[in-house]
Amino acid sequence: MLRSGVTRAGGGGIIDKMIPGYQDKIWAALPKGVKEYRVKAENDAFESGIKQHKKWQGMLLSWKETEKGFAPSQKYRKPAVDWRRQMERGTMHYGRWYEGPAGSDYTPGKTTDRLDNVRAPFSDAEWEERKEYRSWDIMKLGYAGLALFLAYRVTNEWPVVWCEEQKQEE
């Protein structure tokens, strides 16, 4: 039970300044049974923490064993490398010929950037197909909001306060 504590902010309590070593004196005055009980209680508290840790450790380690079964199997691994690494390694395979938009086949030098013409990024057929799925556009939504606001302003009443000045009698 004799502990050396870290003294902070003034070097201990006021009672330690008034009676130096009072804790040692109290400890020496305690009966042997109380001393044994206090030491045993502190040791049991420490050992119960270790026991609790070992209990949780066993439980968690058993879960770790089952986690190994969740790892993906190399048998089903997709043997693919992203295109940037393939370009850097010089192992880029451009795949099959494919007819892209505007005569491009997606090989280097034969690509077409569809966003060069930002006014018409879709063909006419694509644009008509997209129009089938349009709902409210932002202008209709804005007009509906303005109509609701104006209807609210027209239909509500506000109190009118008349400030009349009294004519002063002379």
JSON list of C-alpha atoms in Angstrom, two decimals:
[
{"chain": "A", "resi": 1, "resn": "MET", "atom": "CA", "xyz": [0.00, 0.00, 0.00]},
{"chain": "A", "resi": 2, "resn": "LEU", "atom": "CA", "xyz": [2.97, 2.28, 0.22]},
{"chain": "A", "resi": 3, "resn": "ARG", "atom": "CA", "xyz": [2.79, 4.14, -3.04]},
{"chain": "A", "resi": 4, "resn": "SER", "atom": "CA", "xyz": [4.87, 6.98, -4.30]},
{"chain": "A", "resi": 5, "resn": "GLY", "atom": "CA", "xyz": [2.43, 9.28, -6.03]},
{"chain": "A", "resi": 6, "resn": "VAL", "atom": "CA", "xyz": [3.19, 12.01, -8.49]},
{"chain": "A", "resi": 7, "resn": "THR", "atom": "CA", "xyz": [2.89, 15.36, -6.79]},
{"chain": "A", "resi": 8, "resn": "ARG", "atom": "CA", "xyz": [1.27, 18.04, -8.84]},
{"chain": "A", "resi": 9, "resn": "ALA", "atom": "CA", "xyz": [0.33, 21.65, -8.42]},
{"chain": "A", "resi": 10, "resn": "GLY", "atom": "CA", "xyz": [1.94, 22.47, -5.12]},
{"chain": "A", "resi": 11, "resn": "GLY", "atom": "CA", "xyz": [3.50, 19.19, -4.00]},
{"chain": "A", "resi": 12, "resn": "GLY", "atom": "CA", "xyz": [0.59, 17.40, -2.32]},
{"chain": "A", "resi": 13, "resn": "GLY", "atom": "CA", "xyz": [-2.35, 18.24, -0.15]},
{"chain": "A", "resi": 14, "resn": "ILE", "atom": "CA", "xyz": [-2.46, 20.68, 2.75]},
{"chain": "A", "resi": 15, "resn": "ILE", "atom": "CA", "xyz": [-2.55, 17.88, 5.29]},
{"chain": "A", "resi": 16, "resn": "ASP", "atom": "CA", "xyz": [0.73, 16.55, 3.86]},
{"chain": "A", "resi": 17, "resn": "LYS", "atom": "CA", "xyz": [2.26, 19.97, 4.45]},
{"chain": "A", "resi": 18, "resn": "MET", "atom": "CA", "xyz": [0.93, 20.15, 7.99]},
{"chain": "A", "resi": 19, "resn": "ILE", "atom": "CA", "xyz": [1.82, 16.54, 8.94]},
{"chain": "A", "resi": 20, "resn": "PRO", "atom": "CA", "xyz": [4.58, 15.24, 6.67]},
{"chain": "A", "resi": 21, "resn": "GLY", "atom": "CA", "xyz": [4.42, 11.47, 6.13]},
{"chain": "A", "resi": 22, "resn": "TYR", "atom": "CA", "xyz": [0.96, 11.11, 7.68]},
{"chain": "A", "resi": 23, "resn": "GLN", "atom": "CA", "xyz": [0.02, 8.30, 5.28]},
{"chain": "A", "resi": 24, "resn": "ASP", "atom": "CA", "xyz": [2.96, 6.20, 6.44]},
{"chain": "A", "resi": 25, "resn": "LYS", "atom": "CA", "xyz": [2.03, 6.84, 10.06]},
{"chain": "A", "resi": 26, "resn": "ILE", "atom": "CA", "xyz": [-1.60, 5.79, 9.43]},
{"chain": "A", "resi": 27, "resn": "TRP", "atom": "CA", "xyz": [-0.43, 2.67, 7.60]},
{"chain": "A", "resi": 28, "resn": "ALA", "atom": "CA", "xyz": [1.88, 1.72, 10.46]},
{"chain": "A", "resi": 29, "resn": "ALA", "atom": "CA", "xyz": [-0.97, 2.15, 12.96]},
{"chain": "A", "resi": 30, "resn": "LEU", "atom": "CA", "xyz": [-3.38, -0.15, 11.09]},
{"chain": "A", "resi": 31, "resn": "PRO", "atom": "CA", "xyz": [-3.81, -3.71, 12.38]},
{"chain": "A", "resi": 32, "resn": "LYS", "atom": "CA", "xyz": [-2.20, -6.54, 10.42]},
{"chain": "A", "resi": 33, "resn": "GLY", "atom": "CA", "xyz": [-5.57, -7.94, 9.25]},
{"chain": "A", "resi": 34, "resn": "VAL", "atom": "CA", "xyz": [-6.62, -4.60, 7.72]},
{"chain": "A", "resi": 35, "resn": "LYS", "atom": "CA", "xyz": [-3.26, -4.29, 5.97]},
{"chain": "A", "resi": 36, "resn": "GLU", "atom": "CA", "xyz": [-3.59, -7.78, 4.52]},
{"chain": "A", "resi": 37, "resn": "TYR", "atom": "CA", "xyz": [-7.16, -7.10, 3.44]},
{"chain": "A", "resi": 38, "resn": "ARG", "atom": "CA", "xyz": [-6.21, -3.82, 1.68]},
{"chain": "A", "resi": 39, "resn": "VAL", "atom": "CA", "xyz": [-3.22, -5.41, -0.10]},
{"chain": "A", "resi": 40, "resn": "LYS", "atom": "CA", "xyz": [-5.31, -8.44, -1.11]},
{"chain": "A", "resi": 41, "resn": "ALA", "atom": "CA", "xyz": [-8.14, -6.20, -2.38]},
{"chain": "A", "resi": 42, "resn": "GLU", "atom": "CA", "xyz": [-5.76, -4.17, -4.54]},
{"chain": "A", "resi": 43, "resn": "ASN", "atom": "CA", "xyz": [-4.07, -7.28, -5.92]},
{"chain": "A", "resi": 44, "resn": "ASP", "atom": "CA", "xyz": [-7.43, -8.93, -6.62]},
{"chain": "A", "resi": 45, "resn": "ALA", "atom": "CA", "xyz": [-8.62, -5.85, -8.48]},
{"chain": "A", "resi": 46, "resn": "PHE", "atom": "CA", "xyz": [-5.47, -5.91, -10.61]},
{"chain": "A", "resi": 47, "resn": "GLU", "atom": "CA", "xyz": [-5.75, -9.63, -11.27]},
{"chain": "A", "resi": 48, "resn": "SER", "atom": "CA", "xyz": [-9.47, -9.40, -12.11]},
{"chain": "A", "resi": 49, "resn": "GLY", "atom": "CA", "xyz": [-8.53, -6.98, -14.90]},
{"chain": "A", "resi": 50, "resn": "ILE", "atom": "CA", "xyz": [-6.05, -9.51, -16.24]},
{"chain": "A", "resi": 51, "resn": "LYS", "atom": "CA", "xyz": [-8.65, -12.27, -15.97]},
{"chain": "A", "resi": 52, "resn": "GLN", "atom": "CA", "xyz": [-11.21, -10.15, -17.83]},
{"chain": "A", "resi": 53, "resn": "HIS", "atom": "CA", "xyz": [-8.64, -9.37, -20.52]},
{"chain": "A", "resi": 54, "resn": "LYS", "atom": "CA", "xyz": [-7.82, -13.07, -20.98]},
{"chain": "A", "resi": 55, "resn": "LYS", "atom": "CA", "xyz": [-11.54, -13.86, -21.26]},
{"chain": "A", "resi": 56, "resn": "TRP", "atom": "CA", "xyz": [-12.07, -11.27, -23.98]},
{"chain": "A", "resi": 57, "resn": "GLN", "atom": "CA", "xyz": [-8.83, -12.21, -25.68]},
{"chain": "A", "resi": 58, "resn": "GLY", "atom": "CA", "xyz": [-9.94, -15.82, -26.03]},
{"chain": "A", "resi": 59, "resn": "MET", "atom": "CA", "xyz": [-13.31, -14.77, -27.41]},
{"chain": "A", "resi": 60, "resn": "LEU", "atom": "CA", "xyz": [-11.84, -12.31, -29.91]},
{"chain": "A", "resi": 61, "resn": "LEU", "atom": "CA", "xyz": [-9.10, -14.68, -31.03]},
{"chain": "A", "resi": 62, "resn": "SER", "atom": "CA", "xyz": [-11.72, -17.34, -31.77]},
{"chain": "A", "resi": 63, "resn": "TRP", "atom": "CA", "xyz": [-13.49, -14.78, -33.96]},
{"chain": "A", "resi": 64, "resn": "LYS", "atom": "CA", "xyz": [-10.20, -13.99, -35.66]},
{"chain": "A", "resi": 65, "resn": "GLU", "atom": "CA", "xyz": [-9.89, -17.68, -36.55]},
{"chain": "A", "resi": 66, "resn": "THR", "atom": "CA", "xyz": [-13.29, -17.62, -38.26]},
{"chain": "A", "resi": 67, "resn": "GLU", "atom": "CA", "xyz": [-12.39, -14.37, -40.07]},
{"chain": "A", "resi": 68, "resn": "LYS", "atom": "CA", "xyz": [-9.70, -16.21, -42.00]},
{"chain": "A", "resi": 69, "resn": "GLY", "atom": "CA", "xyz": [-12.45, -18.12, -43.78]},
{"chain": "A", "resi": 70, "resn": "PHE", "atom": "CA", "xyz": [-13.91, -14.85, -45.12]},
{"chain": "A", "resi": 71, "resn": "ALA", "atom": "CA", "xyz": [-10.79, -14.00, -47.12]},
{"chain": "A", "resi": 72, "resn": "PRO", "atom": "CA", "xyz": [-11.33, -14.13, -50.88]},
{"chain": "A", "resi": 73, "resn": "SER", "atom": "CA", "xyz": [-9.98, -17.20, -52.54]},
{"chain": "A", "resi": 74, "resn": "GLN", "atom": "CA", "xyz": [-7.17, -16.82, -55.05]},
{"chain": "A", "resi": 75, "resn": "LYS", "atom": "CA", "xyz": [-9.07, -19.32, -57.19]},
{"chain": "A", "resi": 76, "resn": "TYR", "atom": "CA", "xyz": [-11.68, -16.67, -58.05]},
{"chain": "A", "resi": 77, "resn": "ARG", "atom": "CA", "xyz": [-9.31, -13.73, -58.34]},
{"chain": "A", "resi": 78, "resn": "LYS", "atom": "CA", "xyz": [-9.88, -11.54, -61.36]},
{"chain": "A", "resi": 79, "resn": "PRO", "atom": "CA", "xyz": [-6.54, -11.24, -63.14]},
{"chain": "A", "resi": 80, "resn": "ALA", "atom": "CA", "xyz": [-6.93, -7.61, -64.11]},
{"chain": "A", "resi": 81, "resn": "VAL", "atom": "CA", "xyz": [-4.62, -4.62, -63.87]},
{"chain": "A", "resi": 82, "resn": "ASP", "atom": "CA", "xyz": [-5.98, -1.10, -64.21]},
{"chain": "A", "resi": 83, "resn": "TRP", "atom": "CA", "xyz": [-5.23, 0.72, -67.45]},
{"chain": "A", "resi": 84, "resn": "ARG", "atom": "CA", "xyz": [-2.87, 3.28, -65.95]},
{"chain": "A", "resi": 85, "resn": "ARG", "atom": "CA", "xyz": [-0.53, 0.57, -64.64]},
{"chain": "A", "resi": 86, "resn": "GLN", "atom": "CA", "xyz": [-0.73, -1.26, -67.96]},
{"chain": "A", "resi": 87, "resn": "MET", "atom": "CA", "xyz": [0.23, 1.96, -69.78]},
{"chain": "A", "resi": 88, "resn": "GLU", "atom": "CA", "xyz": [3.20, 2.48, -67.45]},
{"chain": "A", "resi": 89, "resn": "ARG", "atom": "CA", "xyz": [4.38, -1.12, -67.81]},
{"chain": "A", "resi": 90, "resn": "GLY", "atom": "CA", "xyz": [3.91, -1.12, -71.57]},
{"chain": "A", "resi": 91, "resn": "THR", "atom": "CA", "xyz": [1.53, -4.06, -71.35]},
{"chain": "A", "resi": 92, "resn": "MET", "atom": "CA", "xyz": [-1.62, -2.22, -72.38]},
{"chain": "A", "resi": 93, "resn": "HIS", "atom": "CA", "xyz": [-3.95, -4.36, -74.48]},
{"chain": "A", "resi": 94, "resn": "TYR", "atom": "CA", "xyz": [-6.55, -2.25, -76.20]},
{"chain": "A", "resi": 95, "resn": "GLY", "atom": "CA", "xyz": [-9.09, -5.02, -76.59]},
{"chain": "A", "resi": 96, "resn": "ARG", "atom": "CA", "xyz": [-11.30, -5.82, -79.54]},
{"chain": "A", "resi": 97, "resn": "TRP", "atom": "CA", "xyz": [-12.10, -3.36, -82.26]},
{"chain": "A", "resi": 98, "resn": "TYR", "atom": "CA", "xyz": [-15.23, -1.45, -81.38]},
{"chain": "A", "resi": 99, "resn": "GLU", "atom": "CA", "xyz": [-17.09, 1.06, -83.44]},
{"chain": "A", "resi": 100, "resn": "GLY", "atom": "CA", "xyz": [-17.51, 4.12, -81.29]},
{"chain": "A", "resi": 101, "resn": "PRO", "atom": "CA", "xyz": [-19.25, 7.43, -82.02]},
{"chain": "A", "resi": 102, "resn": "ALA", "atom": "CA", "xyz": [-18.08, 9.49, -84.98]},
{"chain": "A", "resi": 103, "resn": "GLY", "atom": "CA", "xyz": [-15.92, 6.69, -86.37]},
{"chain": "A", "resi": 104, "resn": "SER", "atom": "CA", "xyz": [-13.74, 6.17, -83.30]},
{"chain": "A", "resi": 105, "resn": "ASP", "atom": "CA", "xyz": [-12.67, 2.70, -82.28]},
{"chain": "A", "resi": 106, "resn": "TYR", "atom": "CA", "xyz": [-11.23, 3.73, -78.89]},
{"chain": "A", "resi": 107, "resn": "THR", "atom": "CA", "xyz": [-7.63, 3.09, -79.84]},
{"chain": "A", "resi": 108, "resn": "PRO", "atom": "CA", "xyz": [-5.05, 5.82, -79.21]},
{"chain": "A", "resi": 109, "resn": "GLY", "atom": "CA", "xyz": [-5.35, 8.57, -81.80]},
{"chain": "A", "resi": 110, "resn": "LYS", "atom": "CA", "xyz": [-8.76, 7.37, -82.96]},
{"chain": "A", "resi": 111, "resn": "THR", "atom": "CA", "xyz": [-10.92, 8.59, -80.10]},
{"chain": "A", "resi": 112, "resn": "THR", "atom": "CA", "xyz": [-13.62, 11.21, -80.15]},
{"chain": "A", "resi": 113, "resn": "ASP", "atom": "CA", "xyz": [-14.28, 13.51, -77.23]},
{"chain": "A", "resi": 114, "resn": "ARG", "atom": "CA", "xyz": [-18.04, 13.84, -77.14]},
{"chain": "A", "resi": 115, "resn": "LEU", "atom": "CA", "xyz": [-17.79, 16.82, -74.80]},
{"chain": "A", "resi": 116, "resn": "ASP", "atom": "CA", "xyz": [-16.02, 18.99, -77.35]},
{"chain": "A", "resi": 117, "resn": "ASN", "atom": "CA", "xyz": [-19.44, 20.12, -78.49]},
{"chain": "A", "resi": 118, "resn": "VAL", "atom": "CA", "xyz": [-21.05, 21.00, -75.18]},
{"chain": "A", "resi": 119, "resn": "ARG", "atom": "CA", "xyz": [-24.18, 22.33, -76.82]},
{"chain": "A", "resi": 120, "resn": "ALA", "atom": "CA", "xyz": [-25.11, 18.90, -78.18]},
{"chain": "A", "resi": 121, "resn": "PRO", "atom": "CA", "xyz": [-23.46, 16.15, -76.15]},
{"chain": "A", "resi": 122, "resn": "PHE", "atom": "CA", "xyz": [-26.17, 13.69, -77.28]},
{"chain": "A", "resi": 123, "resn": "SER", "atom": "CA", "xyz": [-27.31, 12.66, -80.71]},
{"chain": "A", "resi": 124, "resn": "ASP", "atom": "CA", "xyz": [-30.84, 13.59, -81.75]},
{"chain": "A", "resi": 125, "resn": "ALA", "atom": "CA", "xyz": [-32.08, 10.06, -81.09]},
{"chain": "A", "resi": 126, "resn": "GLU", "atom": "CA", "xyz": [-30.49, 10.03, -77.63]},
{"chain": "A", "resi": 127, "resn": "TRP", "atom": "CA", "xyz": [-31.94, 13.42, -76.83]},
{"chain": "A", "resi": 128, "resn": "GLU", "atom": "CA", "xyz": [-35.46, 12.32, -77.79]},
{"chain": "A", "resi": 129, "resn": "GLU", "atom": "CA", "xyz": [-35.05, 9.19, -75.67]},
{"chain": "A", "resi": 130, "resn": "ARG", "atom": "CA", "xyz": [-33.93, 11.28, -72.69]},
{"chain": "A", "resi": 131, "resn": "LYS", "atom": "CA", "xyz": [-36.90, 13.62, -73.07]},
{"chain": "A", "resi": 132, "resn": "GLU", "atom": "CA", "xyz": [-39.24, 10.70, -72.38]},
{"chain": "A", "resi": 133, "resn": "TYR", "atom": "CA", "xyz": [-37.89, 10.49, -68.82]},
{"chain": "A", "resi": 134, "resn": "ARG", "atom": "CA", "xyz": [-37.92, 14.18, -68.00]},
{"chain": "A", "resi": 135, "resn": "SER", "atom": "CA", "xyz": [-40.23, 15.33, -65.29]},
{"chain": "A", "resi": 136, "resn": "TRP", "atom": "CA", "xyz": [-40.28, 18.93, -64.05]},
{"chain": "A", "resi": 137, "resn": "ASP", "atom": "CA", "xyz": [-37.56, 21.17, -65.27]},
{"chain": "A", "resi": 138, "resn": "ILE", "atom": "CA", "xyz": [-36.23, 24.01, -63.15]},
{"chain": "A", "resi": 139, "resn": "MET", "atom": "CA", "xyz": [-38.18, 26.75, -64.95]},
{"chain": "A", "resi": 140, "resn": "LYS", "atom": "CA", "xyz": [-41.53, 25.05, -64.34]},
{"chain": "A", "resi": 141, "resn": "LEU", "atom": "CA", "xyz": [-40.54, 24.55, -60.73]},
{"chain": "A", "resi": 142, "resn": "GLY", "atom": "CA", "xyz": [-39.58, 28.22, -60.42]},
{"chain": "A", "resi": 143, "resn": "TYR", "atom": "CA", "xyz": [-42.86, 29.38, -61.98]},
{"chain": "A", "resi": 144, "resn": "ALA", "atom": "CA", "xyz": [-44.84, 27.14, -59.64]},
{"chain": "A", "resi": 145, "resn": "GLY", "atom": "CA", "xyz": [-42.99, 28.57, -56.64]},
{"chain": "A", "resi": 146, "resn": "LEU", "atom": "CA", "xyz": [-43.61, 32.14, -57.82]},
{"chain": "A", "resi": 147, "resn": "ALA", "atom": "CA", "xyz": [-47.33, 31.38, -58.35]},
{"chain": "A", "resi": 148, "resn": "LEU", "atom": "CA", "xyz": [-47.62, 29.97, -54.83]},
{"chain": "A", "resi": 149, "resn": "PHE", "atom": "CA", "xyz": [-45.88, 33.01, -53.37]},
{"chain": "A", "resi": 150, "resn": "LEU", "atom": "CA", "xyz": [-48.11, 35.46, -55.25]},
{"chain": "A", "resi": 151, "resn": "ALA", "atom": "CA", "xyz": [-51.25, 33.52, -54.29]},
{"chain": "A", "resi": 152, "resn": "TYR", "atom": "CA", "xyz": [-50.16, 33.63, -50.66]},
{"chain": "A", "resi": 153, "resn": "ARG", "atom": "CA", "xyz": [-49.54, 37.38, -50.82]},
{"chain": "A", "resi": 154, "resn": "VAL", "atom": "CA", "xyz": [-52.86, 38.11, -52.52]},
{"chain": "A", "resi": 155, "resn": "THR", "atom": "CA", "xyz": [-55.05, 36.00, -50.25]},
{"chain": "A", "resi": 156, "resn": "ASN", "atom": "CA", "xyz": [-53.64, 36.99, -46.87]},
{"chain": "A", "resi": 157, "resn": "GLU", "atom": "CA", "xyz": [-54.64, 40.04, -44.89]},
{"chain": "A", "resi": 158, "resn": "TRP", "atom": "CA", "xyz": [-52.31, 42.27, -43.00]},
{"chain": "A", "resi": 159, "resn": "PRO", "atom": "CA", "xyz": [-53.37, 44.67, -40.30]},
{"chain": "A", "resi": 160, "resn": "VAL", "atom": "CA", "xyz": [-53.24, 48.24, -41.37]},
{"chain": "A", "resi": 161, "resn": "VAL", "atom": "CA", "xyz": [-52.10, 50.67, -38.74]},
{"chain": "A", "resi": 162, "resn": "TRP", "atom": "CA", "xyz": [-53.29, 54.24, -39.16]},
{"chain": "A", "resi": 163, "resn": "CYS", "atom": "CA", "xyz": [-51.27, 56.82, -37.39]},
{"chain": "A", "resi": 164, "resn": "GLU", "atom": "CA", "xyz": [-53.53, 59.80, -36.89]},
{"chain": "A", "resi": 165, "resn": "GLU", "atom": "CA", "xyz": [-52.20, 62.87, -35.34]},
{"chain": "A", "resi": 166, "resn": "GLN", "atom": "CA", "xyz": [-54.42, 64.77, -33.00]},
{"chain": "A", "resi": 167, "resn": "LYS", "atom": "CA", "xyz": [-54.99, 68.37, -33.90]},
{"chain": "A", "resi": 168, "resn": "GLN", "atom": "CA", "xyz": [-53.56, 70.48, -31.21]},
{"chain": "A", "resi": 169, "resn": "GLU", "atom": "CA", "xyz": [-55.91, 73.05, -29.81]},
{"chain": "A", "resi": 170, "resn": "GLU", "atom": "CA", "xyz": [-54.46, 76.48, -29.44]}
]
